Coordinates of C-alpha atoms and ligand atoms in Angstrom, one line a residue:
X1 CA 145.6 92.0 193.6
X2 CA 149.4 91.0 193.5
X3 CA 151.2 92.0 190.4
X4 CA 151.8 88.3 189.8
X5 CA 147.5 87.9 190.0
X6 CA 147.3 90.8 188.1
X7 CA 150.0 89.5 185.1
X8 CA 147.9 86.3 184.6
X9 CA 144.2 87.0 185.1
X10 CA 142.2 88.3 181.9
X11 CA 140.9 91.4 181.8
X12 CA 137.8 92.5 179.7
X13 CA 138.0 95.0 177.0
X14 CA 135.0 96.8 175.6
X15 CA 134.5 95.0 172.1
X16 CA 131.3 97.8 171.0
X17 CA 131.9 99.6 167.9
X18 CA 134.4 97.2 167.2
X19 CA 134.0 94.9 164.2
X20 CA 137.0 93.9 162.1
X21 CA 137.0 93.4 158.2
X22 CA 140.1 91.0 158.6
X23 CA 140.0 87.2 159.7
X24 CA 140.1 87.5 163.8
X25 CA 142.6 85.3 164.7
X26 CA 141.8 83.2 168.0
X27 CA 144.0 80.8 169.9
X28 CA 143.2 79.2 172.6
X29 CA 143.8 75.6 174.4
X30 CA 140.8 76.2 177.0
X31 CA 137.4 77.4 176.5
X32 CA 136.2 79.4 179.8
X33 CA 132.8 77.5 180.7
X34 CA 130.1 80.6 182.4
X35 CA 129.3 78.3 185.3
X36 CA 129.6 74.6 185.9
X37 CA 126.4 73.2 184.5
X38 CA 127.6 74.2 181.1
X39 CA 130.6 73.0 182.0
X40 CA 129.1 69.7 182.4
X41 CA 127.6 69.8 179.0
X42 CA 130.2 70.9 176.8
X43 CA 129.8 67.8 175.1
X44 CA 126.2 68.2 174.5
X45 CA 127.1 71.0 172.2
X46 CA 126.8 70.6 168.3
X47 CA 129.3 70.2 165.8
X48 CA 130.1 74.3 165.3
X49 CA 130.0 74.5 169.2
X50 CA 133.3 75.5 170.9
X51 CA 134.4 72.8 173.6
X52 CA 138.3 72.5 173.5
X53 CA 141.2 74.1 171.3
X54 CA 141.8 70.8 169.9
X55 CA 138.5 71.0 168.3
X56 CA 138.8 74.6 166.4
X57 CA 138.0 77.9 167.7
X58 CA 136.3 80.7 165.5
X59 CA 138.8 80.9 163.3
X60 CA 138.9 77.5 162.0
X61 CA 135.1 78.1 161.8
X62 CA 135.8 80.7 159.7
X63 CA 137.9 78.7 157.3
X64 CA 135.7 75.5 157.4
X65 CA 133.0 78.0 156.2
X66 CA 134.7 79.8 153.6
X67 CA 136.2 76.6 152.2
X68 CA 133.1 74.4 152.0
X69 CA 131.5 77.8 151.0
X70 CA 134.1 77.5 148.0
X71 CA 133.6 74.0 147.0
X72 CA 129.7 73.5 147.3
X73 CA 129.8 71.1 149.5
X74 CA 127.9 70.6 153.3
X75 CA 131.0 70.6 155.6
X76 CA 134.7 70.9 155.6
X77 CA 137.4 69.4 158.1
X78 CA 141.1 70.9 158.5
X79 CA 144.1 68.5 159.1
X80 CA 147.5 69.3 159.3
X81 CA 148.7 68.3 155.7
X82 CA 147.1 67.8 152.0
X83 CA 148.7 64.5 152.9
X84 CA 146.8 63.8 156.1
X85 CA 143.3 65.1 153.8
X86 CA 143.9 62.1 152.2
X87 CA 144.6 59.8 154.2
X88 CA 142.1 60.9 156.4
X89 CA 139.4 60.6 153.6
X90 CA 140.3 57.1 152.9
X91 CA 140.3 55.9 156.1
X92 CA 136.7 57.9 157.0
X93 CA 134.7 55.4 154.4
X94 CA 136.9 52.3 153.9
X95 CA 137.3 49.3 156.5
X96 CA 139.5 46.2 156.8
X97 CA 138.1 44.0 154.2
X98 CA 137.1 46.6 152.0
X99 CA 139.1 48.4 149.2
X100 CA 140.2 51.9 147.8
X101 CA 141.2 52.3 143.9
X102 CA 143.9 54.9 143.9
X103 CA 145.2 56.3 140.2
X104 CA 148.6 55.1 138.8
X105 CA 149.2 59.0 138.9
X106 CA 148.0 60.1 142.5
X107 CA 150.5 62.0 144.9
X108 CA 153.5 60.3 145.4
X109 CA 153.3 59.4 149.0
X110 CA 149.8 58.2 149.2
X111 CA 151.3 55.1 147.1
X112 CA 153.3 54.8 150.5
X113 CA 150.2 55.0 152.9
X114 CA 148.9 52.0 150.6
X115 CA 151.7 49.9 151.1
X116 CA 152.4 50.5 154.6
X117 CA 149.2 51.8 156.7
X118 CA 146.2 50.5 154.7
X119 CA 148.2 46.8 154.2
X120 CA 148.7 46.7 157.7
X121 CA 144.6 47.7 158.6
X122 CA 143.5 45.0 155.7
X123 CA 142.1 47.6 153.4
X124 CA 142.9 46.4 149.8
X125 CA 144.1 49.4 147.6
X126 CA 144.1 48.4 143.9
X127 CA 146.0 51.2 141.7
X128 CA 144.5 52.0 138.2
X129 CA 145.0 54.2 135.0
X130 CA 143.8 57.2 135.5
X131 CA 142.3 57.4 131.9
X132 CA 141.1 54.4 131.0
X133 CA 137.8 54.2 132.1
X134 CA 137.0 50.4 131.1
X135 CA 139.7 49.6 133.1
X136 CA 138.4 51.4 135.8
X137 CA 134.7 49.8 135.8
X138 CA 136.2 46.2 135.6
X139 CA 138.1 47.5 138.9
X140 CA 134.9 48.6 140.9
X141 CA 133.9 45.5 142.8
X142 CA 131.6 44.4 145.7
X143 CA 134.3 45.4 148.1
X144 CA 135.2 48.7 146.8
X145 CA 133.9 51.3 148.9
X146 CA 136.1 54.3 147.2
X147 CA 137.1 55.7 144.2
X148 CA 140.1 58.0 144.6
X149 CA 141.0 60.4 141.9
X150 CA 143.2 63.5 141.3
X151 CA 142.9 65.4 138.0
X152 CA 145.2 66.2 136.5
X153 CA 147.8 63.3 138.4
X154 CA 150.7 64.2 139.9
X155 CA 153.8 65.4 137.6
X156 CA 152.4 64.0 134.7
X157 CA 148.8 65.7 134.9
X158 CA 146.6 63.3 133.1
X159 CA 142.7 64.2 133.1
X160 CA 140.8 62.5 134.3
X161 CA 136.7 62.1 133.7
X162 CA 135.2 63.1 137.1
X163 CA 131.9 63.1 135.9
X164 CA 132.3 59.4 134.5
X165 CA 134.0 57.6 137.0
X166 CA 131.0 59.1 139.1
X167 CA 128.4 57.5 137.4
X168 CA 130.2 54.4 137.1
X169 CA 131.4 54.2 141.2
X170 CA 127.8 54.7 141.9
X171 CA 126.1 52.4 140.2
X172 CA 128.1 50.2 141.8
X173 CA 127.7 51.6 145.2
X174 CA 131.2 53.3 146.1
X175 CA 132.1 57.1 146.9
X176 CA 134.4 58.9 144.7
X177 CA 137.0 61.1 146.6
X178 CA 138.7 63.8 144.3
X179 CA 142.3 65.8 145.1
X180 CA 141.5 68.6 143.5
X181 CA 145.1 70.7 144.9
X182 CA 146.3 71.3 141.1
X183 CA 142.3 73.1 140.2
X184 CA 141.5 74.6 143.6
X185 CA 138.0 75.3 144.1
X186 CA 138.0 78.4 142.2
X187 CA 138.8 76.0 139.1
X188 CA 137.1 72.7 139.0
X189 CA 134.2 72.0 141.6
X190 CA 134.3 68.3 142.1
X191 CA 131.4 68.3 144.3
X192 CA 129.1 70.4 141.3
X193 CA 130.7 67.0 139.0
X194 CA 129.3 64.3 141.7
X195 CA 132.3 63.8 144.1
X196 CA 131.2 62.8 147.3
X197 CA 134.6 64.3 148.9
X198 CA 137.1 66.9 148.1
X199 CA 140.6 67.3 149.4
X200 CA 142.5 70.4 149.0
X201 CA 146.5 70.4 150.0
X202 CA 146.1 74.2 151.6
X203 CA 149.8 74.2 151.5
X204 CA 149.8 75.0 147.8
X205 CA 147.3 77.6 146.5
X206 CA 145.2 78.3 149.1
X207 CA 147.5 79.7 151.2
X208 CA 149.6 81.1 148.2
X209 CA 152.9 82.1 150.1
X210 CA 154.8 78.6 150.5
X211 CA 154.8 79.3 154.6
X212 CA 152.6 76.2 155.3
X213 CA 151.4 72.7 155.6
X214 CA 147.7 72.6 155.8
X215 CA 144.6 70.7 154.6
X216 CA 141.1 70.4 154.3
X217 CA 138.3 67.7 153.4
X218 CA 135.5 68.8 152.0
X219 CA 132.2 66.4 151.7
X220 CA 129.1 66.7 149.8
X221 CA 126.7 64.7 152.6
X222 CA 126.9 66.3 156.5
X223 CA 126.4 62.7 158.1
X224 CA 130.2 62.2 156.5
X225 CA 131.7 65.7 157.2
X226 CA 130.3 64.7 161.1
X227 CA 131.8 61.6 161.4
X228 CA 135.2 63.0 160.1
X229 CA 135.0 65.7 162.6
X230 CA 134.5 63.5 165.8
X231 CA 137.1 60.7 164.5
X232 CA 139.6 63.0 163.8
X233 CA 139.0 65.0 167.6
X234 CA 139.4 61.3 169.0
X235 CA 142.4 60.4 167.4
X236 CA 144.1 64.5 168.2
X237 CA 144.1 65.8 165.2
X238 CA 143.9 69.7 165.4
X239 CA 145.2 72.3 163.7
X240 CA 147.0 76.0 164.7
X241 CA 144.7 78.9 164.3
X242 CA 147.6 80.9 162.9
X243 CA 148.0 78.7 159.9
X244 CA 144.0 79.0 159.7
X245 CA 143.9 82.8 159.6
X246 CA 147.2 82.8 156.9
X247 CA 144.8 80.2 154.6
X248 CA 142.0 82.9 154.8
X249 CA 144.1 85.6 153.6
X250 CA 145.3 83.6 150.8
X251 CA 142.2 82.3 150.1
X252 CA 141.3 86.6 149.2
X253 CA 143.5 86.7 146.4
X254 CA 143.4 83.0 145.7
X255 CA 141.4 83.6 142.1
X256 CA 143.4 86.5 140.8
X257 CA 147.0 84.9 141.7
X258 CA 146.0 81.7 140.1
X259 CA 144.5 84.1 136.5
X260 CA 147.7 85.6 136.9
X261 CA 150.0 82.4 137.2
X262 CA 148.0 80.5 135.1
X263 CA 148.4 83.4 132.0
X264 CA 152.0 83.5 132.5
X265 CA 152.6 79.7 133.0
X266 CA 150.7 79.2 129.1
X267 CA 153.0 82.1 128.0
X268 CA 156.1 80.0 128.9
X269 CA 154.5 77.0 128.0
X270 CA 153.8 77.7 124.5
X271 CA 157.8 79.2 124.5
X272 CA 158.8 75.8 125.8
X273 CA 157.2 73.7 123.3
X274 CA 159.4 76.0 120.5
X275 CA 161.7 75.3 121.9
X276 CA 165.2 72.9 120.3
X277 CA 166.3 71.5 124.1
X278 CA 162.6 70.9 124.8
X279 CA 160.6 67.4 124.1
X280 CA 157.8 67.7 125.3
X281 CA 155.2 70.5 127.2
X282 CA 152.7 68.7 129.4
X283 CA 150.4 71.2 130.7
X284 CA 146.1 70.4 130.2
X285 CA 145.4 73.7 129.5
X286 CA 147.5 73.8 125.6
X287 CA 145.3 72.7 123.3
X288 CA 146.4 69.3 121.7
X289 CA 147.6 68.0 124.8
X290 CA 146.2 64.8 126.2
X291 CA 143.0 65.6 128.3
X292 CA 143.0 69.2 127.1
X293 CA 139.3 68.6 126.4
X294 CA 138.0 67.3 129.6
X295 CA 139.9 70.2 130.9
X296 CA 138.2 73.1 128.3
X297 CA 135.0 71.3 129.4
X298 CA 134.9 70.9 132.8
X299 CA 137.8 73.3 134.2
X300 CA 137.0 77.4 135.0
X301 CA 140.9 78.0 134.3
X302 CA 144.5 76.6 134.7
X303 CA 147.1 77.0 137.1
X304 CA 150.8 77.7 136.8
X305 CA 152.3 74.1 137.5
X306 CA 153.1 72.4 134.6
X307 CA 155.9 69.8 132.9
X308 CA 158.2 69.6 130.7
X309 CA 160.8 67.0 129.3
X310 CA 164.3 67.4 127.6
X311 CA 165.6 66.0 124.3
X312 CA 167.9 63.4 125.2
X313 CA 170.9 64.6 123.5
X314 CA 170.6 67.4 126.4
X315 CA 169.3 65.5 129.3
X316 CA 172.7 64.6 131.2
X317 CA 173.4 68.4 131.3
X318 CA 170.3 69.4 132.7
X319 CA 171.6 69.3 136.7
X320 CA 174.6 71.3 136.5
X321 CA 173.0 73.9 134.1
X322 CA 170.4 74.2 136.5
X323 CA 173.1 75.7 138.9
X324 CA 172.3 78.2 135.9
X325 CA 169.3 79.8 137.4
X326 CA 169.0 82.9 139.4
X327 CA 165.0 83.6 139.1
X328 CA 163.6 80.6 139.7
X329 CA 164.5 78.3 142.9
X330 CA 164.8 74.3 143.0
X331 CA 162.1 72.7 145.1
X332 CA 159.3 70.5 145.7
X333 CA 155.8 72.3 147.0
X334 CA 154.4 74.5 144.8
X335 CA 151.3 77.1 144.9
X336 CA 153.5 79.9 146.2
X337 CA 154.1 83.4 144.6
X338 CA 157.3 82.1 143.4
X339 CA 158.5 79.9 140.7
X340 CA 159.7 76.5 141.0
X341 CA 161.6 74.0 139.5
X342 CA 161.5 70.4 140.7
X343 CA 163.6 67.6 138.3
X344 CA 161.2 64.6 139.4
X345 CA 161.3 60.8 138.2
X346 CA 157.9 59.3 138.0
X347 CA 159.1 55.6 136.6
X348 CA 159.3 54.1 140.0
X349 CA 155.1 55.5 141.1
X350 CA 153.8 54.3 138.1
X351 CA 152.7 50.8 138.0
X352 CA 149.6 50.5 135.5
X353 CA 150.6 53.2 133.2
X354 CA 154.4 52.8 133.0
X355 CA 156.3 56.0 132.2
X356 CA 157.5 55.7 129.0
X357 CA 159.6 59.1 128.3
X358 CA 162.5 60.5 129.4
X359 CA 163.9 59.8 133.1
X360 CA 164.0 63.2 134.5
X361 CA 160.9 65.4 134.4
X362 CA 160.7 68.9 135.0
X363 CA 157.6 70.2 137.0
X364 CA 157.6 74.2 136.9
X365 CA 155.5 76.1 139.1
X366 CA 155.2 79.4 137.6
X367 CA 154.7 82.4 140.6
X368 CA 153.7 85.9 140.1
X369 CA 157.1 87.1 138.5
X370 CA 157.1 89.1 135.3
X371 CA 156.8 86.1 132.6
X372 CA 160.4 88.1 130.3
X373 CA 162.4 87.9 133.8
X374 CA 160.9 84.5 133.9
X375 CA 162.0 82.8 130.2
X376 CA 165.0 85.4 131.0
X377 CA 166.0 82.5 133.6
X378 CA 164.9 80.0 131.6
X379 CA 167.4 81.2 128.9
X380 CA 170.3 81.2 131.0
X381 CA 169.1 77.3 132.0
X382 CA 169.3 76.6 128.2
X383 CA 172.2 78.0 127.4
X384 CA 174.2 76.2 130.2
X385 CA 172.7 73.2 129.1
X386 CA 173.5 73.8 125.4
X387 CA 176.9 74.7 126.6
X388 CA 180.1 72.0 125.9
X389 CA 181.8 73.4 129.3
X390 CA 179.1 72.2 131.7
X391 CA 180.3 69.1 133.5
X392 CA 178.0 65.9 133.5
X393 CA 176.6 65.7 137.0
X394 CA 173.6 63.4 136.1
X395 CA 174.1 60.3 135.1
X396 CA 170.4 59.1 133.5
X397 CA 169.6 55.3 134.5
X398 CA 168.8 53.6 131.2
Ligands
PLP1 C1 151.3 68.7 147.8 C2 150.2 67.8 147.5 C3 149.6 67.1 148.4 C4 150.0 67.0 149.9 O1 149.9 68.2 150.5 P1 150.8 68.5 151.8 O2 150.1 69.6 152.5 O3 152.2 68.9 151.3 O4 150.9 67.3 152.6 C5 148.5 66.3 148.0 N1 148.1 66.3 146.8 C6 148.7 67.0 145.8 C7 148.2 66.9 144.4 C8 149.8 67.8 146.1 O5 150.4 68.4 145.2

């Protein structure tokens, strides 16, 4: 053979003895077919078979099985974004004519996919409070084929009562669909609680290092996880096996990061709530907060994202003084190793349970820094704001 031939054609290396304790990592576009009769078949081959990159090679097998593993349920999908995990899930049990209720407090964005995607297919989506439950059952109708949830919402992490709006959304013959990105599997098993279908944003803890946009769908039944898988080859939705392999790895120190941040995100918590520039500590996990009892009973354990509000006398200072911090960095995401800070207004997404408190929001996630370097940084935010030097950047919409 020609040194060009030789270059391109694959050789075969002796694989005996060989047997790695890390996540093999395989990429490939084609599958090579032995002869052509199996060639011919490849479609024949079940759901775990390997047919084309497009539909996962063994390392997305590896994840799907870890993942659904994690959760307790029968079969897990991977899409490209927690975003896509939910829309994804919405569209896999709801059709035009039918309807989706979607809490006042659910990720931003899927407000978005309402108004523009699931209008324009005919699905209704009817937005509720997240914790009133009477509210809720009036909601489930005829037509309502899904119950979405995410506990604890978005920025303002109410609770919500998986276990009842379970019971109550099958009584009355819908699914319930649970983001459960703020938990993670390794703290609240929406499955064990009677969810039919769990989404997990793999971009935040799962993966653990803020270096990618991933997602999975987890569902309790197999006939649902099936017809997710062969929509979602039709309509090209695949993932890269790289991102698969760095989800795996995270996934190995997934409970001790999230003991960790969670510990040290209470710690500052509890120091926030003391403190004279601070209103208000949302966070499920401090006893006396709103929900902090569906979370004791039903949660294995808390996470490092949590919010806090200003006192208004301070609240026009609070962009410029964050200029302030050195530690933590300004940004959306969260999940990662390090802490966050992300000034969020939540008036404009909430439409049931209007937003009563201050205009700005600020969502921490707390990383895997020591917690003194942390409040450290914090001080040097507080004492800016407190300052009568720092110049009024925000100007707060009243
Ligand atoms: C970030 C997030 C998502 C979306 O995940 P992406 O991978 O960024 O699309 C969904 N739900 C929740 C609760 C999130 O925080």
């Amino acid at each position: 053979m020609r040194d060009e031939t030789i270059s391109v054609s694959r050789i075969e290396v002796d694989l005996a003895g060989y047997d790695s304790l890390t996540v093999p990592i395989h990429r490939a576009s084609t599958i090579r077919y032995h002869d052509a009769s199996s060639f011919a078949a490849r479609f024949e081959r079940d759901a775990d078979g390997y047919v084309y990159g497009l539909y996962g090679t063994p390392t997305h097998r590896y994840l799907e099985k870890k993942i659904t593993e994690l959760e307790g349920g029968a079969r897990t999908v991977l899409v490209p974004s927690g975003q896509a995990g939910i829309t994804c899930a919405i569209l896999s049990v709801v059709a035009a004519g039918e309807s989706v209720l979607i809490p006042d407090t659910a990720y931003g964005p899927v407000r978005d996919f309402a108004k523009h995607e699931l209008a324009a297919l005919g699905i209704e989506a009817v937005f509720y409070d997240p914790i009133d439950l009477k509210a809720l059952e009036r909601l489930i109708g005829p037509r309502t084929r899904l119950v979405w949830t995410e506990s604890p919402g978005s920025v303002t992490l109410e609770m919500q009562d998986i276990p009842a709006i379970v019971s109550m959304a099958h009584a009355k013959g819908a699914l319930v669909g649970c983001d459960n990105t703020w938990a993670s599997p390794v703290n609240f098993k929406p499955i064990a609680h009677g969810a039919d279908i769990v989404v997990e944003a793999l971009s935040k803890h799962l993966s653990g290092h803020s270096d990618l946009i991933l997602g999975s769908i987890t569902t309790r039944e197999e006939s649902l996880g099936l017809k997710l898988k062969s929509s979602l080859g039709r309509l090209g939705i695949g993932t890269s096996p790289d991102d698969c392999a760095l989800v795996a790895r995270g996934i190995e120190t997934l409970a001790i990061r999230l003991r960790r941040s969670g510990d040290t995100g209470i710690k500052i918590a509890k120091w926030l709530a003391d403190h004279p520039c601070v209103d208000s500590v949302i966070h499920p996990a401090l006893p006396g907060n709103p929900g902090h009892e569906i979370w004791k009973r039903d949660f294995q354990g808390s996470c490092g994202v949590f919010t806090f509000t200003l006192v208004d006398r301070y609240a026009n200072q609070a962009f410029a003084a964050m200029d302030a911090l050195e530690l933590i960095s300004i940004g959306a995401s969260w999940g990662g190793t390090k802490s966050l800070i992300a000034p969020t207004s939540v008036r404009a997404l909430r439409t049931v349970r209007p937003w009563t408190g201050p205009e700005y929001l600020f969502r921490l996630n707390i990383g895997l820094e020591h917690p003194d370097d942390l409040k450290d940084d914090l001080n040097r935010f507080f004492a800016a704001l407190a300052s009568e030097r720092t110049p009024s950047l925000m100007r707060v919409a009243t």
